Short mmCIF file of N, CA, C and O in Angstrom, two decimals:
data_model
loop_
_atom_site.label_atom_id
_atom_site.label_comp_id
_atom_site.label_asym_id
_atom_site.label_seq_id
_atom_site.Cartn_x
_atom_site.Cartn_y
_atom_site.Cartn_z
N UNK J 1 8.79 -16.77 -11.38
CA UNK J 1 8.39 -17.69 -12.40
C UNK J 1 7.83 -16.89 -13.57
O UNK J 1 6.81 -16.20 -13.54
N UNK J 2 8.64 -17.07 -14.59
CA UNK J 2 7.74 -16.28 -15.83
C UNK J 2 6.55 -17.14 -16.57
O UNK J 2 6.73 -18.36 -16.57
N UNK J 3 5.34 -16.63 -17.20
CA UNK J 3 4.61 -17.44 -17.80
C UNK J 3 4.16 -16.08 -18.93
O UNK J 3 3.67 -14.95 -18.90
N UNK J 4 4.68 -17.02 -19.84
CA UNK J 4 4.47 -16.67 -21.54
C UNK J 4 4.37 -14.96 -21.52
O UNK J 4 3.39 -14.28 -21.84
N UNK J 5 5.67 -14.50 -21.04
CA UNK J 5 6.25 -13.00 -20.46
C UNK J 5 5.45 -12.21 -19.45
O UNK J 5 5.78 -11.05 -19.23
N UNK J 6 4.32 -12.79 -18.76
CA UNK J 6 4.25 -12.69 -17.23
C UNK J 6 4.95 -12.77 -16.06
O UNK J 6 6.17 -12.61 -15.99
N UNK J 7 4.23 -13.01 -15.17
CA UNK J 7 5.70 -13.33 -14.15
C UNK J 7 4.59 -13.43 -12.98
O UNK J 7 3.67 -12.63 -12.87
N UNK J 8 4.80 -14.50 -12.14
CA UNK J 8 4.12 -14.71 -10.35
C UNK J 8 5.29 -15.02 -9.72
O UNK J 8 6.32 -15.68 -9.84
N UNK J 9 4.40 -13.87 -8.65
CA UNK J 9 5.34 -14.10 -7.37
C UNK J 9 4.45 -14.59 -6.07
O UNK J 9 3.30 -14.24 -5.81
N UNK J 10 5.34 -15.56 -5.28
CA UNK J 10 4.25 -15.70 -3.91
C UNK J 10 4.23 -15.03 -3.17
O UNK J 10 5.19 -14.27 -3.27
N UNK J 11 3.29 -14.70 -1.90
CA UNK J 11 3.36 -14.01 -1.09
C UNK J 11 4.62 -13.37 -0.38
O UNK J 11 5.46 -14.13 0.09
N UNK J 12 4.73 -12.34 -0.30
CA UNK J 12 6.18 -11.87 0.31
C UNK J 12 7.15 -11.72 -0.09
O UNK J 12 8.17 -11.28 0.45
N UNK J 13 6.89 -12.22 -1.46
CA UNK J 13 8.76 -12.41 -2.33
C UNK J 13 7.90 -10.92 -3.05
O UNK J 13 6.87 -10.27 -2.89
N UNK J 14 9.27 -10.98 -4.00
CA UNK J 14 8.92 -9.31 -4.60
C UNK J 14 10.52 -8.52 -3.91
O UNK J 14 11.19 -8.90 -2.95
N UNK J 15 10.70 -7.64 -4.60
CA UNK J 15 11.86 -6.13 -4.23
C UNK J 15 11.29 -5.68 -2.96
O UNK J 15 10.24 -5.03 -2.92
N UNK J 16 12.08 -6.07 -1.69
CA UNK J 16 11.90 -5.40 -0.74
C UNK J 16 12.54 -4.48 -0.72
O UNK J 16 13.70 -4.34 -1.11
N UNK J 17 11.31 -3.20 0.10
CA UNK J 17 11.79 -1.84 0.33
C UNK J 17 11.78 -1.48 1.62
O UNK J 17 10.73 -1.72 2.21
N UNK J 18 12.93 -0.78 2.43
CA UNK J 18 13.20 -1.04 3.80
C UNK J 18 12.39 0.51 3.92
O UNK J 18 12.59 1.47 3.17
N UNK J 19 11.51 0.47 4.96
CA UNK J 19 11.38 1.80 4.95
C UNK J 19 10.11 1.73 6.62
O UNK J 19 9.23 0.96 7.03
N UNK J 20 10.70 2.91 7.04
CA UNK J 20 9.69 2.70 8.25
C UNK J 20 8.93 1.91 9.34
O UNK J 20 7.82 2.15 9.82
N UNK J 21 10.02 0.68 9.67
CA UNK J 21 9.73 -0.20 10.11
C UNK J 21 8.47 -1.23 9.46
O UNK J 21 7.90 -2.04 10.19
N UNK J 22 8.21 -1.13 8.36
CA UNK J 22 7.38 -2.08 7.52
C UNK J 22 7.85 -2.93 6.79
O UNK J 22 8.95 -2.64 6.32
N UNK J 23 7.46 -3.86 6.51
CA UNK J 23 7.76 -4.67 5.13
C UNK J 23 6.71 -4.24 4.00
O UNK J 23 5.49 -4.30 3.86
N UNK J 24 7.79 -3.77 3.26
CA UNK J 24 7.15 -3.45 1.81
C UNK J 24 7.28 -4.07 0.53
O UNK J 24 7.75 -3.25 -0.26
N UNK J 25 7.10 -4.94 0.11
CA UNK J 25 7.23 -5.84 -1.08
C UNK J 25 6.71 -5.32 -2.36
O UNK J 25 5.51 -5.48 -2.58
N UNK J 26 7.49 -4.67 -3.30
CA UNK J 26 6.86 -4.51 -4.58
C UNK J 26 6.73 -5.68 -5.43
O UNK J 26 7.48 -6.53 -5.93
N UNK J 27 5.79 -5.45 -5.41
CA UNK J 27 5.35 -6.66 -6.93
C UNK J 27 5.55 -7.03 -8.45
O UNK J 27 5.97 -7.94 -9.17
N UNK J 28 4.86 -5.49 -8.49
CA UNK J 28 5.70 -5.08 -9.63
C UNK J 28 5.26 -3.26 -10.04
O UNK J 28 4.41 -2.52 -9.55
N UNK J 29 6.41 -3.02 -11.29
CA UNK J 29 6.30 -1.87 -11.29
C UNK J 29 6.00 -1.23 -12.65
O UNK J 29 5.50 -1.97 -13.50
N UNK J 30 6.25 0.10 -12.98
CA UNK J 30 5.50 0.57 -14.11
C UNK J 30 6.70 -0.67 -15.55
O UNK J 30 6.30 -1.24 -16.56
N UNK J 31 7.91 -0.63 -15.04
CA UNK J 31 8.49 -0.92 -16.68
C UNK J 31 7.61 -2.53 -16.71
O UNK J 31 7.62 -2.90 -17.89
N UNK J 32 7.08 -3.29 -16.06
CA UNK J 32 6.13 -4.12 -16.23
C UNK J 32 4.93 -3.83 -16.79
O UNK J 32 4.74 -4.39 -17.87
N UNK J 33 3.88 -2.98 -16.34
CA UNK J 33 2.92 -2.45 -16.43
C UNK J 33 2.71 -1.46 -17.71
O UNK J 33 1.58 -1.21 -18.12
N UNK J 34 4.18 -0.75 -18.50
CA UNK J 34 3.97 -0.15 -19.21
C UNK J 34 3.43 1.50 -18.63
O UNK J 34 3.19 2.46 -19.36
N UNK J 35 3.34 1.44 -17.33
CA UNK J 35 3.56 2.34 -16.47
C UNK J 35 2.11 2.89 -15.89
O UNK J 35 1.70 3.88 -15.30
N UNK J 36 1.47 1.44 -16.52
CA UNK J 36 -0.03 1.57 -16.12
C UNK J 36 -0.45 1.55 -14.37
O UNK J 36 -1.53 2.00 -13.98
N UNK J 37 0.47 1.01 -13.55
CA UNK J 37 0.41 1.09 -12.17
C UNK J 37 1.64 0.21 -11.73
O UNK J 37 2.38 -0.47 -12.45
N UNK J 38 1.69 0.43 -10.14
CA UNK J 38 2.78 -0.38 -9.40
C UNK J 38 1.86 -1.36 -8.56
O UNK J 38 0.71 -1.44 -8.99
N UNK J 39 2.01 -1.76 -7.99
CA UNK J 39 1.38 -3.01 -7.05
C UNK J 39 2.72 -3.18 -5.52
O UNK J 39 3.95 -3.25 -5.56
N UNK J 40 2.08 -3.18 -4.75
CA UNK J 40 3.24 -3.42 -3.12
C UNK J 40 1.92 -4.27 -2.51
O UNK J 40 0.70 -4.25 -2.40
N UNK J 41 2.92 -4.89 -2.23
CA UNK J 41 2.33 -6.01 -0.62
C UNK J 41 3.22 -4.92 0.90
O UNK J 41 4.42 -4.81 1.16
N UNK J 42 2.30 -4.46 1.42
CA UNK J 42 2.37 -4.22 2.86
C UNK J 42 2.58 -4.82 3.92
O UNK J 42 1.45 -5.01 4.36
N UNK J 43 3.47 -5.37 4.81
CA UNK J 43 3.49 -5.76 6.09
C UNK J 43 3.26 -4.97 7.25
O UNK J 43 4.13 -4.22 7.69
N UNK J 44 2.23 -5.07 7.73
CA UNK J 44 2.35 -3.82 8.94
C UNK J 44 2.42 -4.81 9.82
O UNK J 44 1.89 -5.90 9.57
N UNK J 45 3.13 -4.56 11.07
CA UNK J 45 3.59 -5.19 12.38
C UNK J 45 2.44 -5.22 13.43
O UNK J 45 1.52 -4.90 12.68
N UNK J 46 2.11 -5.32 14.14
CA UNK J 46 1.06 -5.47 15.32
C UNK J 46 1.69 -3.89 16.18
O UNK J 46 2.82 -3.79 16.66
N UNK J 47 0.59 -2.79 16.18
CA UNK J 47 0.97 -1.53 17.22
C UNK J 47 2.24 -0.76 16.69
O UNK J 47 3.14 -0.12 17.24
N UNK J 48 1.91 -1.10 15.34
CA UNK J 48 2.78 0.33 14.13
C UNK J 48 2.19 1.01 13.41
O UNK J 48 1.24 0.53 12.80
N UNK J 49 2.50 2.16 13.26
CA UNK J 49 1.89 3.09 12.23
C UNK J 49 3.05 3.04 11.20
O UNK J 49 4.24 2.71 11.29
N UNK J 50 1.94 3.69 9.78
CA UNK J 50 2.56 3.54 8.82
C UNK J 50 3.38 5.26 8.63
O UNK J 50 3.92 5.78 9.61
N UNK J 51 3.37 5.79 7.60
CA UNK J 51 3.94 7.17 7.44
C UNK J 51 3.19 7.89 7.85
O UNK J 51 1.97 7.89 7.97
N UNK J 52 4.49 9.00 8.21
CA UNK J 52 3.32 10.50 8.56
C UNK J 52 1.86 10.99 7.47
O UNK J 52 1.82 10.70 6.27
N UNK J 53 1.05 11.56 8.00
CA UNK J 53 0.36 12.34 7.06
C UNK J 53 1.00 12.55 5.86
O UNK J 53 2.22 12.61 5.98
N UNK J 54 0.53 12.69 4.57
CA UNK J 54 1.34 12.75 3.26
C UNK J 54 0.27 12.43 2.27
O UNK J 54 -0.71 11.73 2.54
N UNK J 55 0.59 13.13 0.82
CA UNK J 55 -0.70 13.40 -0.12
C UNK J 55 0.28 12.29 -1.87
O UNK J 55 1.50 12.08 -1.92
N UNK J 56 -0.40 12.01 -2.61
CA UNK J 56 0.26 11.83 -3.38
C UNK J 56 -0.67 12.88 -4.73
O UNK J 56 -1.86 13.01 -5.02
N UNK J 57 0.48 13.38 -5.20
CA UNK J 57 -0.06 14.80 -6.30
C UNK J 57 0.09 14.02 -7.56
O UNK J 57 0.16 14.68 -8.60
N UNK J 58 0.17 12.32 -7.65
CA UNK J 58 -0.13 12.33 -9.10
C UNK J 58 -0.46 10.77 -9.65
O UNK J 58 -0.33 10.20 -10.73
N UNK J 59 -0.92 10.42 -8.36
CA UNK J 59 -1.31 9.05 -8.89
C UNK J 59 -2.43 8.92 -7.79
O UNK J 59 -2.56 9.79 -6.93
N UNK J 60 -3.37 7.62 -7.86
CA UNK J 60 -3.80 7.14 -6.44
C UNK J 60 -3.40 5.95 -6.30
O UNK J 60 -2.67 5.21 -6.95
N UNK J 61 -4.25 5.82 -4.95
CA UNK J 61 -3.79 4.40 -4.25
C UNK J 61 -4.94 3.99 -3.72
O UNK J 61 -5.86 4.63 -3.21
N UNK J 62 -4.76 2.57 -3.93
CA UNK J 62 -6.24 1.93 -3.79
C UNK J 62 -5.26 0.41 -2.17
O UNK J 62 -4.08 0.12 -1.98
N UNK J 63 -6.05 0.12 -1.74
CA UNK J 63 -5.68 -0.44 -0.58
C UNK J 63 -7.44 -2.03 -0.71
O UNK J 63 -8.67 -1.96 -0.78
N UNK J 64 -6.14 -3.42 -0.66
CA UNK J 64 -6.84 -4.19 -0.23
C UNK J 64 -6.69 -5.27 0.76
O UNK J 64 -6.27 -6.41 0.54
N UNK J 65 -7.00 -4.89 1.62
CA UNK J 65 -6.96 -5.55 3.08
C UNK J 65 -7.18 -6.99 3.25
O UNK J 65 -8.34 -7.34 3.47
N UNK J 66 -5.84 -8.29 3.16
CA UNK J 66 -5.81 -9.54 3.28
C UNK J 66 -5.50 -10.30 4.22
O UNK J 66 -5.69 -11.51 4.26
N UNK J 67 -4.68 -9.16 5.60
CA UNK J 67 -5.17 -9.81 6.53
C UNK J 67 -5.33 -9.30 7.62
O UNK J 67 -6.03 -8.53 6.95
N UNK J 68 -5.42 -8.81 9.00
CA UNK J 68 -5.98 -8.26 10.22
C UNK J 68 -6.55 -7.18 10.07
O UNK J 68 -7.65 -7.36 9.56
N UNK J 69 -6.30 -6.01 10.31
CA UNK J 69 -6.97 -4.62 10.31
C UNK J 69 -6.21 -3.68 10.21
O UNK J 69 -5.26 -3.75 11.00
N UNK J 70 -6.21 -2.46 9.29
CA UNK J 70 -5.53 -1.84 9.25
C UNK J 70 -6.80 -0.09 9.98
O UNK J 70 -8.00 0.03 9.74
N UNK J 71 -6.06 0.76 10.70
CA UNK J 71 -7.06 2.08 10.84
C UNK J 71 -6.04 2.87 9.97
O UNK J 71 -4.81 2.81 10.03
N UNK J 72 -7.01 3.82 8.94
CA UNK J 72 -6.91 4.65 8.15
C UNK J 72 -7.43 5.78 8.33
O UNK J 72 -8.58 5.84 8.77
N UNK J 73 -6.63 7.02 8.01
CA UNK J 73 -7.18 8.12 7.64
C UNK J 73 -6.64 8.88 6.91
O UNK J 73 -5.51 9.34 6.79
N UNK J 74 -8.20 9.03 6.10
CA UNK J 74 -8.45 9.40 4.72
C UNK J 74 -8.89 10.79 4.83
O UNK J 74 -10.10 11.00 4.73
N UNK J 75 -8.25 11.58 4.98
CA UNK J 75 -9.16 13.15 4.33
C UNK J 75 -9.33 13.53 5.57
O UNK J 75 -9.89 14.60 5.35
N UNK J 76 -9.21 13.40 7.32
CA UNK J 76 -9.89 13.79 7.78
C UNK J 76 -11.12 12.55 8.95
O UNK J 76 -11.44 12.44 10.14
N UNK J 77 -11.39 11.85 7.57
CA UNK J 77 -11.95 10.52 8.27
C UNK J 77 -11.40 9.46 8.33
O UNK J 77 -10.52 9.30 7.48
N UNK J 78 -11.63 8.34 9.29
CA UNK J 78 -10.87 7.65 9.93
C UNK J 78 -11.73 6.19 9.51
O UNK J 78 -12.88 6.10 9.93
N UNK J 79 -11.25 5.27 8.84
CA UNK J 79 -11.78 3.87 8.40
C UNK J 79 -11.02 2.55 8.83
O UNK J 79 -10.15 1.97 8.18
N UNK J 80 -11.39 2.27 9.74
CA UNK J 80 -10.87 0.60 10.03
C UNK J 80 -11.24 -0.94 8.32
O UNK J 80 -12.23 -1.61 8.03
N UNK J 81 -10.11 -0.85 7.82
CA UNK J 81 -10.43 -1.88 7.05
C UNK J 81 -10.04 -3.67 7.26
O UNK J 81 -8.90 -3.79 7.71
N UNK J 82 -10.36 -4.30 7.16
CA UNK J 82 -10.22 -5.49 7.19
C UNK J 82 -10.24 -6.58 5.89
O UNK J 82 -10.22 -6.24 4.70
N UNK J 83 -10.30 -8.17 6.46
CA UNK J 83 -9.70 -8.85 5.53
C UNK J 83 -10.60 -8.80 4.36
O UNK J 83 -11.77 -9.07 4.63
N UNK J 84 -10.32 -8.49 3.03
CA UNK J 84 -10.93 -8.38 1.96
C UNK J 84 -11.86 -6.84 1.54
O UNK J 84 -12.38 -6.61 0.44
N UNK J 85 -11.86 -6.12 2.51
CA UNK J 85 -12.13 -4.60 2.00
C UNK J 85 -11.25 -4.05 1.70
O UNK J 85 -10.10 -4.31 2.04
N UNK J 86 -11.69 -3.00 0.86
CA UNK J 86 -11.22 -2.22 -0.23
C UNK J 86 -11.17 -0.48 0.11
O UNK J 86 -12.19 0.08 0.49
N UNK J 87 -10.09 0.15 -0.03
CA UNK J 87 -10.49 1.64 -0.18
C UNK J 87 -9.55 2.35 -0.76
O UNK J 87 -8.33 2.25 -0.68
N UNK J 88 -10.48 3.35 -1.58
CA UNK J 88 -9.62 3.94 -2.90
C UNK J 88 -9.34 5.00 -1.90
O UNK J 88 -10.27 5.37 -1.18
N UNK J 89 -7.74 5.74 -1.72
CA UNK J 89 -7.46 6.80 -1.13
C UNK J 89 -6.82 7.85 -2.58
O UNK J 89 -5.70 7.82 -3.10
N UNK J 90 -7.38 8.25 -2.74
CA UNK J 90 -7.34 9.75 -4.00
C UNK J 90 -6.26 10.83 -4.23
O UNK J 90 -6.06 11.81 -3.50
N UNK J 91 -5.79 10.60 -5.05
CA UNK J 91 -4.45 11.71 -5.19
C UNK J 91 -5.20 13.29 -4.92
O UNK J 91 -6.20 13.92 -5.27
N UNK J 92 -3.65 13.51 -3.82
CA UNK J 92 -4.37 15.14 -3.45
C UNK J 92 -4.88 15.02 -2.10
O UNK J 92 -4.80 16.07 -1.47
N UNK J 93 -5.33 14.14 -1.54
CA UNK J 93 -6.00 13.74 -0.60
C UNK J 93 -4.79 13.29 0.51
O UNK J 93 -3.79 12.60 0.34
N UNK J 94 -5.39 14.07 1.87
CA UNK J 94 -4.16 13.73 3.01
C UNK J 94 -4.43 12.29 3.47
O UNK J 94 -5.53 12.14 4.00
N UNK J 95 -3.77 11.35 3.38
CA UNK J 95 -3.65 9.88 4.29
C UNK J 95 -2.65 10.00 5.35
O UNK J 95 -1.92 10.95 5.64
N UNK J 96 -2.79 8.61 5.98
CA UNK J 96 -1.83 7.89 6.50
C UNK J 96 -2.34 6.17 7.41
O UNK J 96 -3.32 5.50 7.10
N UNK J 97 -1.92 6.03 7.88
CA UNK J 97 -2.11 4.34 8.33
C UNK J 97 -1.48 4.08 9.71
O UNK J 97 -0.54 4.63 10.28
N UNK J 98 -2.26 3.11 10.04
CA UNK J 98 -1.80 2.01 11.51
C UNK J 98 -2.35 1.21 11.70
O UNK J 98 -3.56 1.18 11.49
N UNK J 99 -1.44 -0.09 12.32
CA UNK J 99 -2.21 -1.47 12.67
C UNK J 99 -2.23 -0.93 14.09
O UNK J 99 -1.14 -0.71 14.61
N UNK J 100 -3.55 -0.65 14.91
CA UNK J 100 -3.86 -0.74 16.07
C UNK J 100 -3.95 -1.80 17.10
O UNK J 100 -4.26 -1.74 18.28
N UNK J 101 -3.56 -2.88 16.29
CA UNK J 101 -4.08 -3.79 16.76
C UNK J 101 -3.25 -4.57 17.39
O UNK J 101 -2.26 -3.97 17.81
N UNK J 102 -3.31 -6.23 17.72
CA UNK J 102 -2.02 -6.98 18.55
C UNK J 102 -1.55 -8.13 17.25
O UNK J 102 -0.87 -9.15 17.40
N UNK J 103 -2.14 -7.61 16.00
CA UNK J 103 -1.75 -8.98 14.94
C UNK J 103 -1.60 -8.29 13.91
O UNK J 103 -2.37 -7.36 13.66
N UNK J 104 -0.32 -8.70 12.92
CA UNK J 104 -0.31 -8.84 11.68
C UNK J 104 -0.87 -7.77 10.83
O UNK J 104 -1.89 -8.37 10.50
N UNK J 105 -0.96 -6.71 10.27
CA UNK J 105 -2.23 -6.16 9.18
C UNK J 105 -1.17 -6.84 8.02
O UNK J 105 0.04 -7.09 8.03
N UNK J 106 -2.24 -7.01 7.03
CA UNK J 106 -1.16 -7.27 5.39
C UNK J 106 -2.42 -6.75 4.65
O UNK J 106 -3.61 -7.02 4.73
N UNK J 107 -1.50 -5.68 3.74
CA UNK J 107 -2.29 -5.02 2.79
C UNK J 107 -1.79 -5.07 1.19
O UNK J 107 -0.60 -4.77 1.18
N UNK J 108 -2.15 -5.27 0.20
CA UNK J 108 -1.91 -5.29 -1.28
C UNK J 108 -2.36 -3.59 -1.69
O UNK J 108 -3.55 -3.33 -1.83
N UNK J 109 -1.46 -2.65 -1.85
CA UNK J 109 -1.36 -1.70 -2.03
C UNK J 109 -1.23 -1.52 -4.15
O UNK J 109 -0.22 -1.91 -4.73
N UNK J 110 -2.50 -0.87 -4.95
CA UNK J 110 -2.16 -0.42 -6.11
C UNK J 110 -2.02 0.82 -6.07
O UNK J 110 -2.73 1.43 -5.27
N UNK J 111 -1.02 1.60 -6.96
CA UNK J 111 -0.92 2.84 -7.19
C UNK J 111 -1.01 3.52 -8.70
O UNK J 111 -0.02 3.06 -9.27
N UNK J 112 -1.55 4.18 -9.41
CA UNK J 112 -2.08 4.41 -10.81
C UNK J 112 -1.82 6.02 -10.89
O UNK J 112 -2.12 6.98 -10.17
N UNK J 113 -1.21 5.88 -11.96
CA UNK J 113 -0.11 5.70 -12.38
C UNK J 113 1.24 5.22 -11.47
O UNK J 113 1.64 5.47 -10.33
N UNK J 114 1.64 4.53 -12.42
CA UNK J 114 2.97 3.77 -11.91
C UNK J 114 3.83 4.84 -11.17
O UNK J 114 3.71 6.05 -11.35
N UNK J 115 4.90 4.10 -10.11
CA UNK J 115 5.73 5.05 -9.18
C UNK J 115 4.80 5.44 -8.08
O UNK J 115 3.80 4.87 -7.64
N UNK J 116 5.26 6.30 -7.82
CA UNK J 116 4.52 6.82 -6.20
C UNK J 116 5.91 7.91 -6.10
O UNK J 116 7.11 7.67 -6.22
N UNK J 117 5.12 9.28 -5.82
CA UNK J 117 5.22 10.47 -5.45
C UNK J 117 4.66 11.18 -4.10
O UNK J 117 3.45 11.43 -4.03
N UNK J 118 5.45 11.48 -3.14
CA UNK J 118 5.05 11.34 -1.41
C UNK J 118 5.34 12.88 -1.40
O UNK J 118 6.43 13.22 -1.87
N UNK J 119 4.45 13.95 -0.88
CA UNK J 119 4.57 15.29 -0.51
C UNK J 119 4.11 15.29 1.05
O UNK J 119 2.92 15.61 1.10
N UNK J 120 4.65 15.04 2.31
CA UNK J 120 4.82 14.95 3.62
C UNK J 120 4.05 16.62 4.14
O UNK J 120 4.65 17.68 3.94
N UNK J 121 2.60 16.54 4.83
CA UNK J 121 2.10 17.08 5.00
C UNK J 121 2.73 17.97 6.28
O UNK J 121 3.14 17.35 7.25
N UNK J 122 2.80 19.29 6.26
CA UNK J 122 3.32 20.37 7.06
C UNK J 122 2.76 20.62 8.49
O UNK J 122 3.21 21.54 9.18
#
């Protein structure tokens, strides 16, 4: 739906990206944004992890947790987030992700600067 050269989308709709047994829904991307950031909706499955270890060298990613639990680790440390927390994971910085759990995680993933650049930790 466009509004006065906006645009909403509902939950789940968006450019799906097949990748790693997830549902990844982009929202939208830099030629929207002017390349100010991308935006993805996350599906994580119940007792999946997300990607290997991996750094991004030129943007970050900020993570907001809408529905079950996602376990994270950030740098080394390890953060269980849930519905409506927030955590900025920092370009340069080693991540990765898993729903540990038996339900659902859904996460709204921003990335700043627009795109996303993945260097797969050794």
């Amino acid at each position: 739906m466009t509004l006065g050269g906006g645009y909403m989308l509902p939950s789940r709709e968006g450019h799906k990206i097949a990748a790693i047994g997830l549902g990844i829904t982009m929202k939208t991307d830099g030629k929207s944004t002017h390349d100010a950031y991308s935006m993805f909706e996350y599906i994580v499955p119940p007792q999946t992890s997300g990607p290997p270890p991996h750094v991004h060298t030129r943007e970050d990613e900020s993570f907001v947790c809408i529905a079950g639990q996602l376990s994270v680790m950030l740098g080394g440390e390890n953060f269980t987030i849930g519905h409506g927390d927030y955590l900025l994971l920092p370009r340069d910085v080693v991540h990765t992700f898993r729903n540990a759990t038996d339900e659902e995680a859904r996460v709204i993933s921003v990335v700043s600067p627009a795109g996303l650049v993945v260097a797969l930790e050794a």
